[in-house]
Tab-separated table of C-alpha atoms in Angstrom:
chain	number	residue	atom	x	y	z
A	1	UNK	CA	36.833	-58.171	-118.536
A	2	UNK	CA	38.674	-58.809	-121.833
A	3	UNK	CA	35.369	-59.078	-123.681
A	4	UNK	CA	34.262	-55.788	-122.160
A	5	UNK	CA	37.496	-54.085	-123.223
A	6	UNK	CA	37.009	-55.351	-126.786
A	7	UNK	CA	33.518	-53.850	-126.813
A	8	UNK	CA	34.898	-50.580	-125.448
A	9	UNK	CA	37.543	-50.655	-128.189
A	10	UNK	CA	34.955	-51.133	-130.929
A	11	UNK	CA	32.751	-48.367	-129.522
A	12	UNK	CA	35.815	-46.141	-129.163
A	13	UNK	CA	36.666	-46.488	-132.863
A	14	UNK	CA	33.164	-45.433	-133.898
A	15	UNK	CA	33.219	-42.614	-131.364
A	16	UNK	CA	36.576	-41.373	-132.616
A	17	UNK	CA	35.120	-41.002	-136.098
A	18	UNK	CA	31.918	-39.462	-134.701
A	19	UNK	CA	33.834	-36.980	-132.551
A	20	UNK	CA	36.088	-36.174	-135.478
A	21	UNK	CA	33.061	-35.053	-137.469
A	22	UNK	CA	31.845	-33.064	-134.464
A	23	UNK	CA	35.231	-31.407	-134.245
A	24	UNK	CA	35.287	-30.816	-137.998
A	25	UNK	CA	32.194	-28.671	-137.408
A	26	UNK	CA	34.244	-26.416	-135.125
A	27	UNK	CA	37.037	-26.359	-137.710
A	28	UNK	CA	34.548	-25.421	-140.422
A	29	UNK	CA	33.193	-22.514	-138.347
A	30	UNK	CA	36.749	-21.336	-137.712
A	31	UNK	CA	37.685	-21.684	-141.390
A	32	UNK	CA	34.606	-19.899	-142.708
A	33	UNK	CA	34.095	-17.228	-140.034
A	34	UNK	CA	37.273	-17.096	-137.915
A	35	UNK	CA	36.676	-15.333	-134.587
A	36	UNK	CA	34.122	-12.921	-136.009
A	37	UNK	CA	30.645	-11.770	-135.023
A	38	UNK	CA	29.137	-14.583	-137.113
A	39	UNK	CA	31.262	-17.219	-135.362
A	40	UNK	CA	30.267	-15.810	-131.967
A	41	UNK	CA	26.581	-15.945	-133.013
A	42	UNK	CA	26.789	-19.601	-134.094
A	43	UNK	CA	28.486	-20.617	-130.850
A	44	UNK	CA	26.064	-18.566	-128.725
A	45	UNK	CA	22.920	-19.871	-130.454
A	46	UNK	CA	23.976	-23.500	-130.001
A	47	UNK	CA	24.711	-23.091	-126.273
A	48	UNK	CA	21.140	-23.463	-124.945
A	49	UNK	CA	19.892	-26.281	-127.254
A	50	UNK	CA	23.101	-28.210	-126.562
A	51	UNK	CA	22.601	-27.567	-122.844
A	52	UNK	CA	19.115	-29.157	-122.976
A	53	UNK	CA	20.407	-32.073	-125.063
A	54	UNK	CA	23.227	-32.931	-122.663
A	55	UNK	CA	21.538	-32.106	-119.355
A	56	UNK	CA	17.920	-33.250	-119.784
A	57	UNK	CA	18.707	-36.104	-122.157
A	58	UNK	CA	21.652	-37.275	-120.071
A	59	UNK	CA	19.803	-37.131	-116.752
A	60	UNK	CA	16.667	-38.949	-117.921
A	61	UNK	CA	18.694	-41.599	-119.758
A	62	UNK	CA	21.001	-42.248	-116.796
A	63	UNK	CA	17.982	-42.547	-114.504
A	64	UNK	CA	16.244	-44.845	-116.986
A	65	UNK	CA	19.229	-47.223	-117.016
A	66	UNK	CA	19.335	-47.288	-113.209
A	67	UNK	CA	15.615	-48.065	-112.848
A	68	UNK	CA	15.605	-50.510	-115.781
A	69	UNK	CA	18.081	-52.818	-114.058
A	70	UNK	CA	16.267	-52.746	-110.714
A	71	UNK	CA	12.599	-52.666	-111.701
A	72	UNK	CA	10.438	-55.539	-110.527
A	73	UNK	CA	7.656	-54.784	-112.984
A	74	UNK	CA	7.297	-55.562	-116.678
A	75	UNK	CA	10.254	-53.987	-118.522
A	76	UNK	CA	8.281	-53.471	-121.734
A	77	UNK	CA	5.668	-51.401	-119.904
A	78	UNK	CA	8.365	-49.443	-118.080
A	79	UNK	CA	10.050	-48.597	-121.399
A	80	UNK	CA	6.753	-47.276	-122.799
A	81	UNK	CA	6.101	-45.169	-119.689
A	82	UNK	CA	9.629	-43.773	-119.605
A	83	UNK	CA	9.435	-42.936	-123.331
A	84	UNK	CA	6.254	-40.959	-122.662
A	85	UNK	CA	7.895	-39.183	-119.725
A	86	UNK	CA	10.945	-38.197	-121.774
A	87	UNK	CA	8.834	-37.062	-124.732
A	88	UNK	CA	6.540	-34.867	-122.620
A	89	UNK	CA	9.472	-33.348	-120.715
A	90	UNK	CA	11.454	-32.595	-123.886
A	91	UNK	CA	8.489	-31.006	-125.672
A	92	UNK	CA	7.443	-28.919	-122.640
A	93	UNK	CA	10.951	-27.555	-121.992
A	94	UNK	CA	11.600	-26.793	-125.648
A	95	UNK	CA	8.259	-25.032	-126.207
A	96	UNK	CA	8.783	-22.855	-123.120
A	97	UNK	CA	12.293	-21.900	-124.220
A	98	UNK	CA	11.056	-20.997	-127.706
A	99	UNK	CA	8.186	-18.880	-126.342
A	100	UNK	CA	10.634	-16.948	-124.157
A	101	UNK	CA	13.355	-16.636	-126.787
A	102	UNK	CA	13.925	-12.893	-126.441
A	103	UNK	CA	13.972	-12.661	-122.623
A	104	UNK	CA	16.240	-15.715	-122.472
A	105	UNK	CA	18.794	-14.405	-124.955
A	106	UNK	CA	18.778	-10.966	-123.326
A	107	UNK	CA	19.247	-12.555	-119.882
A	108	UNK	CA	22.251	-14.720	-120.734
A	109	UNK	CA	23.876	-12.786	-123.572
A	110	UNK	CA	23.603	-9.086	-122.773
A	111	UNK	CA	26.465	-7.690	-124.831
A	112	UNK	CA	25.207	-8.653	-128.291
A	113	UNK	CA	25.024	-5.952	-130.947
A	114	UNK	CA	21.798	-5.494	-132.929
A	115	UNK	CA	23.266	-7.369	-135.895
A	116	UNK	CA	24.680	-10.168	-133.768
A	117	UNK	CA	21.461	-10.494	-131.767
A	118	UNK	CA	19.344	-10.824	-134.940
A	119	UNK	CA	21.629	-13.544	-136.300
A	120	UNK	CA	21.824	-15.344	-132.949
A	121	UNK	CA	18.031	-15.281	-132.619
A	122	UNK	CA	17.475	-16.770	-136.096
A	123	UNK	CA	20.051	-19.493	-135.448
A	124	UNK	CA	18.516	-20.238	-132.049
A	125	UNK	CA	15.020	-20.664	-133.549
A	126	UNK	CA	16.428	-23.061	-136.139
A	127	UNK	CA	18.361	-25.074	-133.553
A	128	UNK	CA	15.990	-25.159	-130.593
A	129	UNK	CA	13.409	-27.649	-132.026
A	130	UNK	CA	16.231	-30.165	-132.442
A	131	UNK	CA	16.392	-30.395	-128.628
A	132	UNK	CA	13.271	-32.581	-128.586
A	133	UNK	CA	14.738	-35.071	-131.024
A	134	UNK	CA	18.176	-35.039	-129.386
A	135	UNK	CA	16.755	-35.749	-125.926
A	136	UNK	CA	14.677	-38.619	-127.317
A	137	UNK	CA	17.721	-39.873	-129.234
A	138	UNK	CA	19.771	-39.950	-126.035
A	139	UNK	CA	17.036	-41.982	-124.347
A	140	UNK	CA	16.738	-44.398	-127.300
A	141	UNK	CA	20.522	-44.855	-127.173
A	142	UNK	CA	20.115	-45.816	-123.513
A	143	UNK	CA	17.505	-48.448	-124.407
A	144	UNK	CA	19.840	-49.900	-127.021
A	145	UNK	CA	22.848	-49.833	-124.675
A	146	UNK	CA	21.124	-51.739	-121.850
A	147	UNK	CA	20.373	-54.420	-124.434
A	148	UNK	CA	23.955	-54.614	-125.675
A	149	UNK	CA	23.399	-52.653	-128.920
A	150	UNK	CA	26.280	-50.247	-128.303
A	151	UNK	CA	27.287	-49.802	-131.936
A	152	UNK	CA	23.899	-48.445	-132.988
A	153	UNK	CA	23.994	-45.608	-130.455
A	154	UNK	CA	27.567	-44.715	-131.440
A	155	UNK	CA	26.725	-44.797	-135.147
A	156	UNK	CA	23.791	-42.454	-134.471
A	157	UNK	CA	26.140	-39.833	-133.021
A	158	UNK	CA	28.379	-40.282	-136.059
A	159	UNK	CA	25.394	-39.718	-138.361
A	160	UNK	CA	24.358	-36.610	-136.418
A	161	UNK	CA	27.775	-34.973	-136.439
A	162	UNK	CA	28.522	-35.869	-140.059
A	163	UNK	CA	25.180	-34.636	-141.374
A	164	UNK	CA	25.285	-31.501	-139.208
A	165	UNK	CA	28.642	-30.350	-140.555
A	166	UNK	CA	28.006	-31.611	-144.092
A	167	UNK	CA	24.719	-29.744	-144.471
A	168	UNK	CA	26.100	-26.605	-142.801
A	169	UNK	CA	29.152	-26.426	-145.061
A	170	UNK	CA	27.163	-27.305	-148.194
A	171	UNK	CA	24.522	-24.617	-147.584
A	172	UNK	CA	26.773	-21.821	-146.314
A	173	UNK	CA	27.088	-20.224	-149.741
A	174	UNK	CA	23.261	-20.014	-149.917
A	175	UNK	CA	22.209	-19.236	-146.342
A	176	UNK	CA	25.375	-17.913	-144.682
A	177	UNK	CA	25.788	-18.637	-140.936
A	178	UNK	CA	22.137	-19.771	-140.709
A	179	UNK	CA	23.190	-22.936	-142.554
A	180	UNK	CA	24.459	-24.164	-139.169
A	181	UNK	CA	20.942	-23.849	-137.752
A	182	UNK	CA	19.570	-25.880	-140.658
A	183	UNK	CA	22.355	-28.451	-140.208
A	184	UNK	CA	21.569	-28.825	-136.502
A	185	UNK	CA	17.878	-29.499	-137.141
A	186	UNK	CA	18.290	-31.870	-140.092
A	187	UNK	CA	21.146	-33.720	-138.355
A	188	UNK	CA	18.963	-34.303	-135.291
A	189	UNK	CA	16.099	-35.592	-137.447
A	190	UNK	CA	18.415	-38.071	-139.158
A	191	UNK	CA	19.836	-39.225	-135.825
A	192	UNK	CA	16.421	-39.727	-134.267
A	193	UNK	CA	15.124	-41.552	-137.328
A	194	UNK	CA	18.145	-43.856	-137.373
A	195	UNK	CA	17.754	-44.823	-133.712
A	196	UNK	CA	13.996	-45.343	-134.028
A	197	UNK	CA	14.564	-47.585	-137.044
A	198	UNK	CA	17.205	-49.493	-135.070
A	199	UNK	CA	14.797	-50.076	-132.201
A	200	UNK	CA	12.064	-51.226	-134.561
A	201	UNK	CA	14.411	-53.556	-136.405
A	202	UNK	CA	15.765	-55.009	-133.162
A	203	UNK	CA	12.191	-55.646	-132.007
A	204	UNK	CA	13.165	-54.852	-128.435
A	205	UNK	CA	10.246	-52.781	-127.176
A	206	UNK	CA	7.200	-50.877	-128.353
A	207	UNK	CA	7.330	-47.079	-128.087
A	208	UNK	CA	3.576	-46.690	-127.904
A	209	UNK	CA	2.947	-43.926	-125.336
A	210	UNK	CA	1.622	-44.894	-121.911
A	211	UNK	CA	0.586	-41.986	-119.679
A	212	UNK	CA	-0.256	-43.991	-116.568
A	213	UNK	CA	1.992	-43.145	-113.600
A	214	UNK	CA	3.744	-45.924	-111.708
A	215	UNK	CA	6.221	-46.376	-108.890
A	216	UNK	CA	9.022	-46.817	-111.415
A	217	UNK	CA	8.091	-43.605	-113.233
A	218	UNK	CA	8.287	-41.719	-109.945
A	219	UNK	CA	11.643	-43.372	-109.193
A	220	UNK	CA	12.831	-42.249	-112.626
A	221	UNK	CA	12.243	-38.622	-111.654
A	222	UNK	CA	13.629	-39.068	-108.130
A	223	UNK	CA	16.915	-40.275	-109.644
A	224	UNK	CA	16.861	-37.960	-112.668
A	225	UNK	CA	16.311	-34.616	-110.929
A	226	UNK	CA	19.549	-34.601	-108.889
A	227	UNK	CA	21.462	-35.832	-111.956
A	228	UNK	CA	19.799	-33.098	-114.003
A	229	UNK	CA	20.881	-30.411	-111.549
A	230	UNK	CA	24.368	-31.889	-111.377
A	231	UNK	CA	24.637	-32.047	-115.143
A	232	UNK	CA	23.248	-28.538	-115.409
A	233	UNK	CA	25.892	-27.195	-113.056
A	234	UNK	CA	28.648	-28.827	-115.110
A	235	UNK	CA	27.197	-27.594	-118.396
A	236	UNK	CA	27.030	-24.134	-116.888
A	237	UNK	CA	30.774	-24.048	-117.496
A	238	UNK	CA	29.903	-23.448	-121.167
A	239	UNK	CA	27.260	-20.838	-120.340
A	240	UNK	CA	29.642	-19.034	-117.976
A	241	UNK	CA	32.307	-19.115	-120.694
A	242	UNK	CA	29.939	-17.358	-123.104
A	243	UNK	CA	28.767	-14.734	-120.600
A	244	UNK	CA	32.231	-13.810	-119.295
A	245	UNK	CA	33.891	-13.950	-122.727
A	246	UNK	CA	31.289	-11.539	-124.069
A	247	UNK	CA	32.894	-8.791	-122.004
A	248	UNK	CA	36.164	-9.024	-123.930
A	249	UNK	CA	34.831	-7.990	-127.321
A	250	UNK	CA	34.204	-9.624	-130.694
A	251	UNK	CA	35.851	-12.982	-131.239
A	252	UNK	CA	36.533	-13.947	-127.635
A	253	UNK	CA	33.388	-16.097	-127.366
A	254	UNK	CA	34.383	-18.185	-130.386
A	255	UNK	CA	38.060	-18.278	-129.311
A	256	UNK	CA	37.086	-19.674	-125.891
A	257	UNK	CA	34.780	-22.172	-127.618
A	258	UNK	CA	37.472	-23.362	-130.046
A	259	UNK	CA	40.050	-23.672	-127.243
A	260	UNK	CA	37.733	-25.624	-124.943
A	261	UNK	CA	36.512	-27.907	-127.757
A	262	UNK	CA	40.076	-28.715	-128.825
A	263	UNK	CA	40.896	-29.518	-125.189
A	264	UNK	CA	37.802	-31.658	-124.740
A	265	UNK	CA	38.280	-33.704	-127.894
A	266	UNK	CA	40.587	-36.487	-126.545
A	267	UNK	CA	38.873	-36.852	-123.178
A	268	UNK	CA	35.414	-36.852	-124.810
A	269	UNK	CA	36.399	-39.761	-127.052
A	270	UNK	CA	37.692	-41.741	-124.108
A	271	UNK	CA	34.805	-40.984	-121.773
A	272	UNK	CA	32.021	-41.559	-124.297
A	273	UNK	CA	33.368	-45.003	-125.134
A	274	UNK	CA	33.991	-46.028	-121.533
A	275	UNK	CA	30.743	-44.715	-120.001
A	276	UNK	CA	28.618	-46.088	-122.860
A	277	UNK	CA	29.716	-49.614	-121.998
A	278	UNK	CA	30.641	-49.425	-118.310
A	279	UNK	CA	27.604	-47.630	-116.860
A	280	UNK	CA	25.015	-50.295	-117.821
A	281	UNK	CA	27.437	-52.938	-116.469
A	282	UNK	CA	27.943	-50.909	-113.281
A	283	UNK	CA	24.201	-50.667	-112.688
A	284	UNK	CA	23.852	-54.394	-113.195
A	285	UNK	CA	26.730	-55.253	-110.840
A	286	UNK	CA	25.393	-52.844	-108.233
A	287	UNK	CA	22.017	-54.606	-108.429
A	288	UNK	CA	23.825	-57.906	-107.863
A	289	UNK	CA	25.868	-56.460	-104.999
A	290	UNK	CA	29.145	-57.391	-106.715
A	291	UNK	CA	31.447	-54.845	-105.061
A	292	UNK	CA	34.606	-56.705	-106.070
A	293	UNK	CA	33.892	-56.163	-109.786
A	294	UNK	CA	32.834	-52.558	-109.143
A	295	UNK	CA	36.130	-51.792	-107.368
A	296	UNK	CA	38.106	-53.475	-110.160
A	297	UNK	CA	36.289	-51.396	-112.797
A	298	UNK	CA	36.945	-48.205	-110.846
A	299	UNK	CA	40.674	-48.801	-110.427
A	300	UNK	CA	41.283	-49.919	-113.997
A	301	UNK	CA	39.270	-47.067	-115.451
A	302	UNK	CA	41.154	-44.470	-113.418
A	303	UNK	CA	44.483	-46.022	-114.402
A	304	UNK	CA	43.567	-45.940	-118.104
A	305	UNK	CA	42.452	-42.318	-117.856
A	306	UNK	CA	45.675	-41.285	-116.161
A	307	UNK	CA	47.880	-43.204	-118.592
A	308	UNK	CA	46.140	-41.748	-121.639
A	309	UNK	CA	45.297	-38.193	-120.645
A	310	UNK	CA	48.344	-37.056	-118.675
A	311	UNK	CA	50.705	-37.546	-121.656
A	312	UNK	CA	48.045	-35.989	-123.929
A	313	UNK	CA	47.912	-32.976	-121.590
A	314	UNK	CA	51.699	-32.536	-121.700
A	315	UNK	CA	51.789	-32.705	-125.501
A	316	UNK	CA	48.894	-30.278	-125.884
A	317	UNK	CA	50.356	-27.815	-123.386
A	318	UNK	CA	53.860	-27.637	-124.849
A	319	UNK	CA	52.729	-27.730	-128.467
A	320	UNK	CA	49.699	-25.472	-128.054
A	321	UNK	CA	50.553	-23.008	-130.816
A	322	UNK	CA	51.390	-25.536	-133.569
A	323	UNK	CA	48.274	-27.542	-132.655
A	324	UNK	CA	46.002	-24.505	-132.909
A	325	UNK	CA	47.645	-23.515	-136.195
A	326	UNK	CA	47.305	-27.028	-137.592
A	327	UNK	CA	43.660	-27.485	-136.602
A	328	UNK	CA	42.188	-24.009	-137.025
A	329	UNK	CA	44.744	-21.872	-138.881
A	330	UNK	CA	43.037	-21.815	-142.263
A	331	UNK	CA	40.683	-19.548	-144.212
A	332	UNK	CA	39.239	-16.740	-142.099
A	333	UNK	CA	41.050	-17.899	-138.950
A	334	UNK	CA	43.718	-15.215	-139.072
A	335	UNK	CA	46.945	-14.681	-137.141
A	336	UNK	CA	44.990	-12.528	-134.708
A	337	UNK	CA	42.559	-15.412	-134.136
A	338	UNK	CA	45.475	-17.773	-133.448
A	339	UNK	CA	47.060	-15.364	-130.957
A	340	UNK	CA	43.686	-15.029	-129.216
A	341	UNK	CA	43.078	-18.781	-129.003
A	342	UNK	CA	46.515	-20.213	-128.084
A	343	UNK	CA	46.808	-18.840	-124.505
A	344	UNK	CA	43.281	-20.020	-123.735
A	345	UNK	CA	43.943	-23.477	-125.132
A	346	UNK	CA	47.216	-23.841	-123.210
A	347	UNK	CA	45.451	-23.277	-119.885
A	348	UNK	CA	42.389	-25.365	-120.777
A	349	UNK	CA	44.632	-28.399	-121.472
A	350	UNK	CA	45.386	-28.634	-117.748
A	351	UNK	CA	41.741	-29.589	-117.106
A	352	UNK	CA	41.678	-32.623	-119.416
A	353	UNK	CA	42.300	-35.367	-116.847
A	354	UNK	CA	40.183	-33.772	-114.115
A	355	UNK	CA	37.083	-33.280	-116.297
A	356	UNK	CA	37.292	-36.842	-117.615
A	357	UNK	CA	37.898	-38.328	-114.165
A	358	UNK	CA	34.980	-36.366	-112.695
A	359	UNK	CA	32.627	-37.758	-115.335
A	360	UNK	CA	33.960	-41.255	-114.748
A	361	UNK	CA	33.743	-41.201	-110.934
A	362	UNK	CA	30.267	-39.669	-111.034
A	363	UNK	CA	28.990	-42.746	-112.896
A	364	UNK	CA	29.881	-44.857	-109.846
A	365	UNK	CA	27.851	-42.512	-107.658
A	366	UNK	CA	24.889	-42.849	-110.030
A	367	UNK	CA	25.179	-46.635	-110.085
A	368	UNK	CA	24.861	-46.558	-106.307
A	369	UNK	CA	21.799	-44.288	-106.607
A	370	UNK	CA	23.731	-41.485	-104.915
A	371	UNK	CA	23.161	-38.558	-107.235
A	372	UNK	CA	22.888	-35.864	-104.553
A	373	UNK	CA	26.535	-35.708	-103.446
A	374	UNK	CA	27.922	-35.071	-106.984
A	375	UNK	CA	25.342	-32.283	-107.370
A	376	UNK	CA	26.498	-30.596	-104.182
A	377	UNK	CA	30.149	-30.873	-105.211
A	378	UNK	CA	29.373	-29.562	-108.717
A	379	UNK	CA	27.418	-26.582	-107.418
A	380	UNK	CA	30.239	-25.655	-105.045
A	381	UNK	CA	32.921	-25.945	-107.696
A	382	UNK	CA	31.129	-24.403	-110.683
A	383	UNK	CA	29.374	-21.517	-108.961
A	384	UNK	CA	31.719	-20.795	-106.034
A	385	UNK	CA	35.251	-21.884	-106.890
A	386	UNK	CA	35.034	-21.400	-110.670
A	387	UNK	CA	33.421	-17.964	-110.506
A	388	UNK	CA	35.643	-16.996	-107.576
A	389	UNK	CA	38.805	-17.827	-109.523
A	390	UNK	CA	37.558	-15.935	-112.584
A	391	UNK	CA	36.711	-12.896	-110.473
A	392	UNK	CA	40.095	-12.908	-108.697
A	393	UNK	CA	42.175	-13.474	-111.837
A	394	UNK	CA	40.308	-11.589	-114.544
A	395	UNK	CA	42.079	-8.263	-114.052
A	396	UNK	CA	45.537	-9.862	-114.231
A	397	UNK	CA	44.971	-12.638	-116.770
A	398	UNK	CA	42.128	-11.345	-118.931
A	399	UNK	CA	40.141	-14.000	-120.817
A	400	UNK	CA	42.572	-16.704	-119.638
A	401	UNK	CA	40.924	-16.381	-116.213
A	402	UNK	CA	37.965	-18.280	-117.737
A	403	UNK	CA	40.236	-21.247	-118.433
A	404	UNK	CA	41.945	-21.053	-115.029
A	405	UNK	CA	38.532	-21.123	-113.369
A	406	UNK	CA	37.696	-24.345	-115.188
A	407	UNK	CA	41.041	-25.997	-114.332
A	408	UNK	CA	41.055	-25.172	-110.624
A	409	UNK	CA	37.377	-25.966	-110.017
A	410	UNK	CA	37.609	-29.242	-111.980
A	411	UNK	CA	40.654	-30.284	-109.927
A	412	UNK	CA	38.866	-29.475	-106.659
A	413	UNK	CA	35.777	-31.381	-107.800
A	414	UNK	CA	37.967	-34.412	-108.560
A	415	UNK	CA	39.497	-34.332	-105.081
A	416	UNK	CA	36.074	-34.091	-103.418
A	417	UNK	CA	34.576	-36.937	-105.475
A	418	UNK	CA	37.583	-39.249	-105.083
A	419	UNK	CA	37.958	-38.712	-101.328
A	420	UNK	CA	34.250	-39.196	-100.625
A	421	UNK	CA	34.128	-42.384	-102.773
A	422	UNK	CA	37.167	-43.721	-100.963
A	423	UNK	CA	35.722	-43.070	-97.505
A	424	UNK	CA	32.169	-44.163	-98.331
A	425	UNK	CA	32.722	-47.219	-100.556
A	426	UNK	CA	36.447	-47.980	-100.315
A	427	UNK	CA	36.860	-47.359	-104.043
């Protein structure tokens, strides 16, 4: 256990730096464009590619790890087949979404002006191809993680975030907001290249495509599809934020984005480090039937989350305005932008523990090959409770209703997941 915590600590340090660069990107957008039409366009354009990256990449990688630890066939062949599966899926989804660019943008983002739509479309076309590389990068990180190469996957995220923001800021004076589209694509290429080089150097497995179907490939999809739908429902928080915020005028989309990203920063650092190390171990222990270790991991993880995130929530809530001023209050991020962002951030902070705990508990469901129950809970909370709260509160609380919807639905999701895990597995 001590060795595992040391590994988590090392991964956490790298992830802190990586997440810092990712957050610096948000700070750079705020500094250069404030809560303007350009800022809204950047945030809007990145929503769908990021959705594919997190949902498709996350689902296929989680399923890969589960099958990898339980497969009875040759692991090298399974890696080749799963690589082919991930590659074909990523390319197919990305090509379809590029072909239907205009209908897709009009469907999800109806309130865009002509100028904002043109900018959003250009940014989207720059960013969308990166989805293929990001999905493959997530899968390659999974291959490295199941073989104990945790630092390489964390360093890849650091490289992606650092190059993304560095290129975007460097090229802004030449290309304007479209520099963020260029940064997204080049950053993804660098990340993918780094991970591929790491796999080659480690001499773990060949990535030569193998198109033959097998029982394990089918199992990969059986496990991945529920996880994909569950992840999609959770990521729809971000899509819902964009759609609802669009009704409040220029700047609200970016203000909601900045508030939610500032809220998610501490819990993302914690959860990325913990799940990177714990999930492969969980899958292994589940395969061995070691419920004692699984219960110990669950209890300790929940205790650490509570001890770290509850005080962080209190600090963020009571010092919301100075924090927003300190992080974003520079350049084009005016006093009006601060006043728009602070109330949203204050409410969003209340979701920190619940969102982190939901991610953490869900990993135990996945380790037990139970990916359907979290999907059902997510669908109920994101599309019923979340939207219901927004609808009921929007007239009285304005844009803050978006944040209240996230807080209340995340808390309800936590209760559902924790109670079911307690009854089903005595966790």
